[in-house]
Amino acid sequence: MMKVTVWNENRHEQKNPIVRDIYPEGIHGAIASFLKDGHDVTTATLDQPEHGLTDEVLDETEVLLWWGHMAHEEVDDAIVEKVKQRVLDGMGLIVLHSAHFSKIFKTLMGTTCDLKWREADEKERLWVIEPSHPIMEGVDQYIELEKEEMYGEHFDIPTPDELIMLSWFEGGEVFRSACTYRRGQGKVFYFRPGHETYPTYHNEEIQLVIKNAVHWATPTTRTKPVYGNAQPLEQISDK
Amino acid sequence: MMKVTVWNENRHEQKNPIVRDIYPEGIHGAIASFLKDGHDVTTATLDQPEHGLTDEVLDETEVLLWWGHMAHEEVDDAIVEKVKQRVLDGMGLIVLHSAHFSKIFKTLMGTTCDLKWREADEKERLWVIEPSHPIMEGVDQYIELEKEEMYGEHFDIPTPDELIMLSWFEGGEVFRSACTYRRGQGKVFYFRPGHETYPTYHNEEIQLVIKNAVHWATPTTRTKPVYGNAQPLEQISDK
Amino acid sequence: MMKVTVWNENRHEQKNPIVRDIYPEGIHGAIASFLKDGHDVTTATLDQPEHGLTDEVLDETEVLLWWGHMAHEEVDDAIVEKVKQRVLDGMGLIVLHSAHFSKIFKTLMGTTCDLKWREADEKERLWVIEPSHPIMEGVDQYIELEKEEMYGEHFDIPTPDELIMLSWFEGGEVFRSACTYRRGQGKVFYFRPGHETYPTYHNEEIQLVIKNAVHWATPTTRTKPVYGNAQPLEQISDK
Amino acid sequence: MMKVTVWNENRHEQKNPIVRDIYPEGIHGAIASFLKDGHDVTTATLDQPEHGLTDEVLDETEVLLWWGHMAHEEVDDAIVEKVKQRVLDGMGLIVLHSAHFSKIFKTLMGTTCDLKWREADEKERLWVIEPSHPIMEGVDQYIELEKEEMYGEHFDIPTPDELIMLSWFEGGEVFRSACTYRRGQGKVFYFRPGHETYPTYHNEEIQLVIKNAVHWATPTTRTKPVYGNAQPLEQISDK
């Protein structure tokens, strides 16, 4: 039972009836609804004060999910810095789909996070590369999505600590679509599927991966490292 | 034969006679002098216009070395951004000692890069972990430095792509002292030794590691990835 | 609550009164005793029929711990092969101390697993490198052992998937003392401390790491990959 | 200029006129011919005495390439052990296509190296994942092969040290088709393409990757680690 916050830009939902149709409660509402059995879930969106990520919310959040696409630049730098600090202090972070271009993900990665893309109603098949990974619990050999937006290599990310799934796209590309990273004491999971005009987050297999990821990303009971000037633990000879 | 730029803060040299004594030409001068046989070496310092990192210099530089300590915050953010772009585009970067806290290293890593430290004239022994790595060519089983500043774990960095050397310190700590990372098309090497009040860069074994690293970090002849909207390479069925 | 088997060579206990004194129930008995609260623990030793690793025992075992030192070559190759198969099929394996030279560990690694060593009653300090790793739950910044056998780099292992702890030794060496690997669907954890003439397995901090590791190494509910000749999932054009 | 040995099973060439037609000099002859400009190339085949891998040949070989498919079990265990020793001592090894099931590769990996496969004249597209890797020098964004044998995930290998290329297959699968590993002081490169009934080794882009790999896998001038009982480098206190 964890405190989970689902952050969503929530702009497409305002502008595009197709998206509103698929996600009447917003992408954040859809994701929150399949996480609420088992977790204490809060949602937050771009247009809320402080983007809904007040100190109160962030200090309580154990795992933060992030979906954004058309307004990354509107996320306040000071809020990004707070989120980054919380991740380095142990908060889990799950970065979804177009959030590869979010300020928080690019800041934690140090690269452009650029890629190829195409909106063409094409089939995606996500193959499992690490079947024994906790995030893959209960997941079949592959997940097939009838229609998704293509993301293709080269994906400008640092080498993932763990590569969990690889995607095949009908149009000929491949993509490292499920990757984990440690940053400070926090665990970061990037998960590709989730273009706003497809009902991807209603797909139960996709939901399972995200549920497993929330569990995986939860902070452990850990000893915070101590930094700075340190007294010697052994005698140092005169020289 | 590569175009190499050695960047040094060059402030300790101004303030501390001990440092001036050890490095009369500055740390940058000392490093440039053992690299110049074989490379076209330029130096650059904090107090030069644009910190000596003009577009002209950066566009020509194949490998950049960086030493800084007491004035990281004075490095102009716009220059840091240019250096970051050049690394992502392929320029090699060698980050030395206290430059673990440089803006450029922290930006490429996404973590605090914090650590434990102690100035106590203590012995450091750098053990070779990857003897067959190009950066370890000609390096013995370990390098012993009679006196260095201790850096100790926990070192808040992302998991290195490759861990090349591990340090033992007289006072009881250990440290991952030679690490490689890829960021975009650039290769990054962090190398710990080099406290300003010790003659570390005059040590021939340390010089050998740095020479090998310059060679390793050199950009290859590569195809720049193409990003953005991509035409399908295969037919996509109507759905 | 897992089915755990603790395998121990149990030869030092027969020959050396010092070892018998420290471990009256054998190393296997000592380890089983701190694991039994929470798990269904079986022990097995070299001199039992089939080394205690009958099909019945192995098929039930979810996590196997292995301690061996002076009789690795007496372990039956057919038993090693069965253990290897079980690991690749998902059984967790925790390899302790001198078992770096066990047939099962060398087979799973593909390298010599050689190292430097010294028996000199010297201090070991195991520093935590990954504080947020599940195996490090509740573990302090470092674990100090007053007396242990030194193991020093170069440790001839493949690059660990995860490096969790690094050891400092009084005599001047360092060692990668807690490492994880995936092999097939199984998770392997190598943990260095545990020389037979020291009460290391009575140390509560060491016990905590091993308990965490048993939990980490437990097989997940996973889909077994399917190999071999595969029907196409998409139409393949005539060429 | 390196001493390179190309080992090929050379059985398909005897039995299958299609293969003989494509590779009149055998797969080994074809590979040797594009490596000979720049290297001192020897070939060796299964049916030669000691499979052509005498001590004399092996001791001189700096990089060994291996192609096998239908007779892995006929490779003498003692020869496999010698090759393994040479790799651990620094000899480079390039494992091609169906040699994923060779004794030498499985021994160095410690896993089954199993996978999915299909012979259906299908298109393969190898995407570049690490454009700045030395093995990818001069390689375009992807290599397209009109017809190849499909290999699909799950590929039962340890996590590669470096993942260089990912394949897309017309029938719907993906595969980690260019991977590097360090084993001991040796460098190992697995490269997927090369089914015997297709002219893959006549493809200049495939040849370029293999040429780059030979260069990458060459042993460096390194200090051999010293193992075994070690004298302390520091004083150890009485306890």
mmCIF file with all atom_site columns, C-alpha atoms in Angstrom, chain B residues 123 125 127 130-134 136-142 144 161-162 168 170 182 184-187 220-227 233-234, chain D residues 123 125 127 130-134 136-142 144 161-162 168 170 182 184-187 220-227 233-234:
data_model
loop_
_atom_site.group_PDB
_atom_site.id
_atom_site.type_symbol
_atom_site.label_atom_id
_atom_site.label_alt_id
_atom_site.label_comp_id
_atom_site.label_asym_id
_atom_site.label_entity_id
_atom_site.label_seq_id
_atom_site.pdbx_PDB_ins_code
_atom_site.Cartn_x
_atom_site.Cartn_y
_atom_site.Cartn_z
_atom_site.occupancy
_atom_site.B_iso_or_equiv
_atom_site.pdbx_formal_charge
_atom_site.auth_seq_id
_atom_site.auth_comp_id
_atom_site.auth_asym_id
_atom_site.auth_atom_id
_atom_site.pdbx_PDB_model_num
ATOM 1  C CA . LYS B 1 123 ? 47.996 7.002   0.709   1.00 0.00 ? 123 LYS B CA 1
ATOM 2  C CA . ARG B 1 125 ? 46.108 2.771   -4.115  1.00 0.00 ? 125 ARG B CA 1
ATOM 3  C CA . TRP B 1 127 ? 43.600 -1.115  -8.289  1.00 0.00 ? 127 TRP B CA 1
ATOM 4  C CA . GLU B 1 130 ? 39.514 -4.111  -16.103 1.00 0.00 ? 130 GLU B CA 1
ATOM 5  C CA . PRO B 1 131 ? 43.092 -4.974  -17.148 1.00 0.00 ? 131 PRO B CA 1
ATOM 6  C CA . SER B 1 132 ? 42.152 -5.415  -20.804 1.00 0.00 ? 132 SER B CA 1
ATOM 7  C CA . HIS B 1 133 ? 40.437 -2.040  -21.135 1.00 0.00 ? 133 HIS B CA 1
ATOM 8  C CA . PRO B 1 134 ? 42.174 0.323   -23.607 1.00 0.00 ? 134 PRO B CA 1
ATOM 9  C CA . MET B 1 136 ? 44.540 0.406   -18.811 1.00 0.00 ? 136 MET B CA 1
ATOM 10 C CA . GLU B 1 137 ? 47.082 -0.285  -21.564 1.00 0.00 ? 137 GLU B CA 1
ATOM 11 C CA . GLY B 1 138 ? 50.512 -0.498  -20.026 1.00 0.00 ? 138 GLY B CA 1
ATOM 12 C CA . VAL B 1 139 ? 49.200 0.127   -16.507 1.00 0.00 ? 139 VAL B CA 1
ATOM 13 C CA . ASP B 1 140 ? 50.475 -2.145  -13.731 1.00 0.00 ? 140 ASP B CA 1
ATOM 14 C CA . GLN B 1 141 ? 48.243 -4.076  -11.283 1.00 0.00 ? 141 GLN B CA 1
ATOM 15 C CA . TYR B 1 142 ? 47.829 -0.928  -9.211  1.00 0.00 ? 142 TYR B CA 1
ATOM 16 C CA . GLU B 1 144 ? 50.174 3.862   -5.618  1.00 0.00 ? 144 GLU B CA 1
ATOM 17 C CA . ASP B 1 161 ? 28.937 1.857   -18.034 1.00 0.00 ? 161 ASP B CA 1
ATOM 18 C CA . GLU B 1 162 ? 32.407 0.500   -17.208 1.00 0.00 ? 162 GLU B CA 1
ATOM 19 C CA . TRP B 1 168 ? 41.871 1.962   -1.462  1.00 0.00 ? 168 TRP B CA 1
ATOM 20 C CA . GLU B 1 170 ? 44.744 4.596   4.120   1.00 0.00 ? 170 GLU B CA 1
ATOM 21 C CA . ARG B 1 182 ? 28.422 7.157   -22.944 1.00 0.00 ? 182 ARG B CA 1
ATOM 22 C CA . GLY B 1 184 ? 24.780 10.679  -26.763 1.00 0.00 ? 184 GLY B CA 1
ATOM 23 C CA . GLN B 1 185 ? 27.653 10.067  -29.148 1.00 0.00 ? 185 GLN B CA 1
ATOM 24 C CA . GLY B 1 186 ? 30.232 11.259  -26.685 1.00 0.00 ? 186 GLY B CA 1
ATOM 25 C CA . LYS B 1 187 ? 32.423 9.239   -24.360 1.00 0.00 ? 187 LYS B CA 1
ATOM 26 C CA . THR B 1 220 ? 34.885 7.782   -34.117 1.00 0.00 ? 220 THR B CA 1
ATOM 27 C CA . THR B 1 221 ? 33.766 8.160   -37.722 1.00 0.00 ? 221 THR B CA 1
ATOM 28 C CA . ARG B 1 222 ? 30.113 7.643   -37.100 1.00 0.00 ? 222 ARG B CA 1
ATOM 29 C CA . THR B 1 223 ? 26.746 8.137   -38.721 1.00 0.00 ? 223 THR B CA 1
ATOM 30 C CA . LYS B 1 224 ? 24.786 10.796  -36.892 1.00 0.00 ? 224 LYS B CA 1
ATOM 31 C CA . PRO B 1 225 ? 21.393 9.371   -35.920 1.00 0.00 ? 225 PRO B CA 1
ATOM 32 C CA . VAL B 1 226 ? 18.367 10.965  -37.550 1.00 0.00 ? 226 VAL B CA 1
ATOM 33 C CA . TYR B 1 227 ? 15.506 11.860  -35.205 1.00 0.00 ? 227 TYR B CA 1
ATOM 34 C CA . LEU B 1 233 ? 10.074 1.465   -44.203 1.00 0.00 ? 233 LEU B CA 1
ATOM 35 C CA . GLU B 1 234 ? 7.357  -1.190  -44.488 1.00 0.00 ? 234 GLU B CA 1
ATOM 36 C CA . LYS D 1 123 ? 13.806 -9.438  -44.292 1.00 0.00 ? 123 LYS D CA 1
ATOM 37 C CA . ARG D 1 125 ? 16.855 -4.870  -40.479 1.00 0.00 ? 125 ARG D CA 1
ATOM 38 C CA . TRP D 1 127 ? 19.321 -0.978  -36.286 1.00 0.00 ? 127 TRP D CA 1
ATOM 39 C CA . GLU D 1 130 ? 25.405 2.601   -30.185 1.00 0.00 ? 130 GLU D CA 1
ATOM 40 C CA . PRO D 1 131 ? 26.432 4.791   -33.135 1.00 0.00 ? 131 PRO D CA 1
ATOM 41 C CA . SER D 1 132 ? 29.666 5.894   -31.460 1.00 0.00 ? 132 SER D CA 1
ATOM 42 C CA . HIS D 1 133 ? 30.884 2.386   -30.694 1.00 0.00 ? 133 HIS D CA 1
ATOM 43 C CA . PRO D 1 134 ? 34.126 1.454   -32.526 1.00 0.00 ? 134 PRO D CA 1
ATOM 44 C CA . MET D 1 136 ? 29.853 0.802   -35.650 1.00 0.00 ? 136 MET D CA 1
ATOM 45 C CA . GLU D 1 137 ? 32.446 2.987   -37.373 1.00 0.00 ? 137 GLU D CA 1
ATOM 46 C CA . GLY D 1 138 ? 31.235 3.851   -40.835 1.00 0.00 ? 138 GLY D CA 1
ATOM 47 C CA . VAL D 1 139 ? 27.987 1.905   -40.405 1.00 0.00 ? 139 VAL D CA 1
ATOM 48 C CA . ASP D 1 140 ? 24.777 3.610   -41.495 1.00 0.00 ? 140 ASP D CA 1
ATOM 49 C CA . GLN D 1 141 ? 21.645 4.002   -39.318 1.00 0.00 ? 141 GLN D CA 1
ATOM 50 C CA . TYR D 1 142 ? 20.660 0.430   -40.165 1.00 0.00 ? 142 TYR D CA 1
ATOM 51 C CA . GLU D 1 144 ? 18.995 -4.170  -44.344 1.00 0.00 ? 144 GLU D CA 1
ATOM 52 C CA . ASP D 1 161 ? 28.147 -5.637  -21.470 1.00 0.00 ? 161 ASP D CA 1
ATOM 53 C CA . GLU D 1 162 ? 27.251 -3.533  -24.518 1.00 0.00 ? 162 GLU D CA 1
ATOM 54 C CA . TRP D 1 168 ? 13.701 -6.191  -36.732 1.00 0.00 ? 168 TRP D CA 1
ATOM 55 C CA . GLU D 1 170 ? 9.535  -9.199  -41.178 1.00 0.00 ? 170 GLU D CA 1
ATOM 56 C CA . ARG D 1 182 ? 34.408 -9.275  -21.521 1.00 0.00 ? 182 ARG D CA 1
ATOM 57 C CA . GLY D 1 184 ? 38.789 -12.588 -18.355 1.00 0.00 ? 184 GLY D CA 1
ATOM 58 C CA . GLN D 1 185 ? 41.107 -10.478 -20.461 1.00 0.00 ? 185 GLN D CA 1
ATOM 59 C CA . GLY D 1 186 ? 39.390 -11.419 -23.664 1.00 0.00 ? 186 GLY D CA 1
ATOM 60 C CA . LYS D 1 187 ? 36.766 -9.522  -25.613 1.00 0.00 ? 187 LYS D CA 1
ATOM 61 C CA . THR D 1 220 ? 45.733 -4.758  -25.766 1.00 0.00 ? 220 THR D CA 1
ATOM 62 C CA . THR D 1 221 ? 49.149 -4.467  -24.157 1.00 0.00 ? 221 THR D CA 1
ATOM 63 C CA . ARG D 1 222 ? 48.068 -5.338  -20.675 1.00 0.00 ? 222 ARG D CA 1
ATOM 64 C CA . THR D 1 223 ? 49.454 -6.384  -17.334 1.00 0.00 ? 223 THR D CA 1
ATOM 65 C CA . LYS D 1 224 ? 48.368 -9.926  -16.528 1.00 0.00 ? 224 LYS D CA 1
ATOM 66 C CA . PRO D 1 225 ? 46.685 -9.966  -13.124 1.00 0.00 ? 225 PRO D CA 1
ATOM 67 C CA . VAL D 1 226 ? 48.469 -11.928 -10.405 1.00 0.00 ? 226 VAL D CA 1
ATOM 68 C CA . TYR D 1 227 ? 46.279 -14.282 -8.382  1.00 0.00 ? 227 TYR D CA 1
ATOM 69 C CA . LEU D 1 233 ? 51.005 -4.098  1.234   1.00 0.00 ? 233 LEU D CA 1
ATOM 70 C CA . GLU D 1 234 ? 50.186 -2.451  4.562   1.00 0.00 ? 234 GLU D CA 1
#
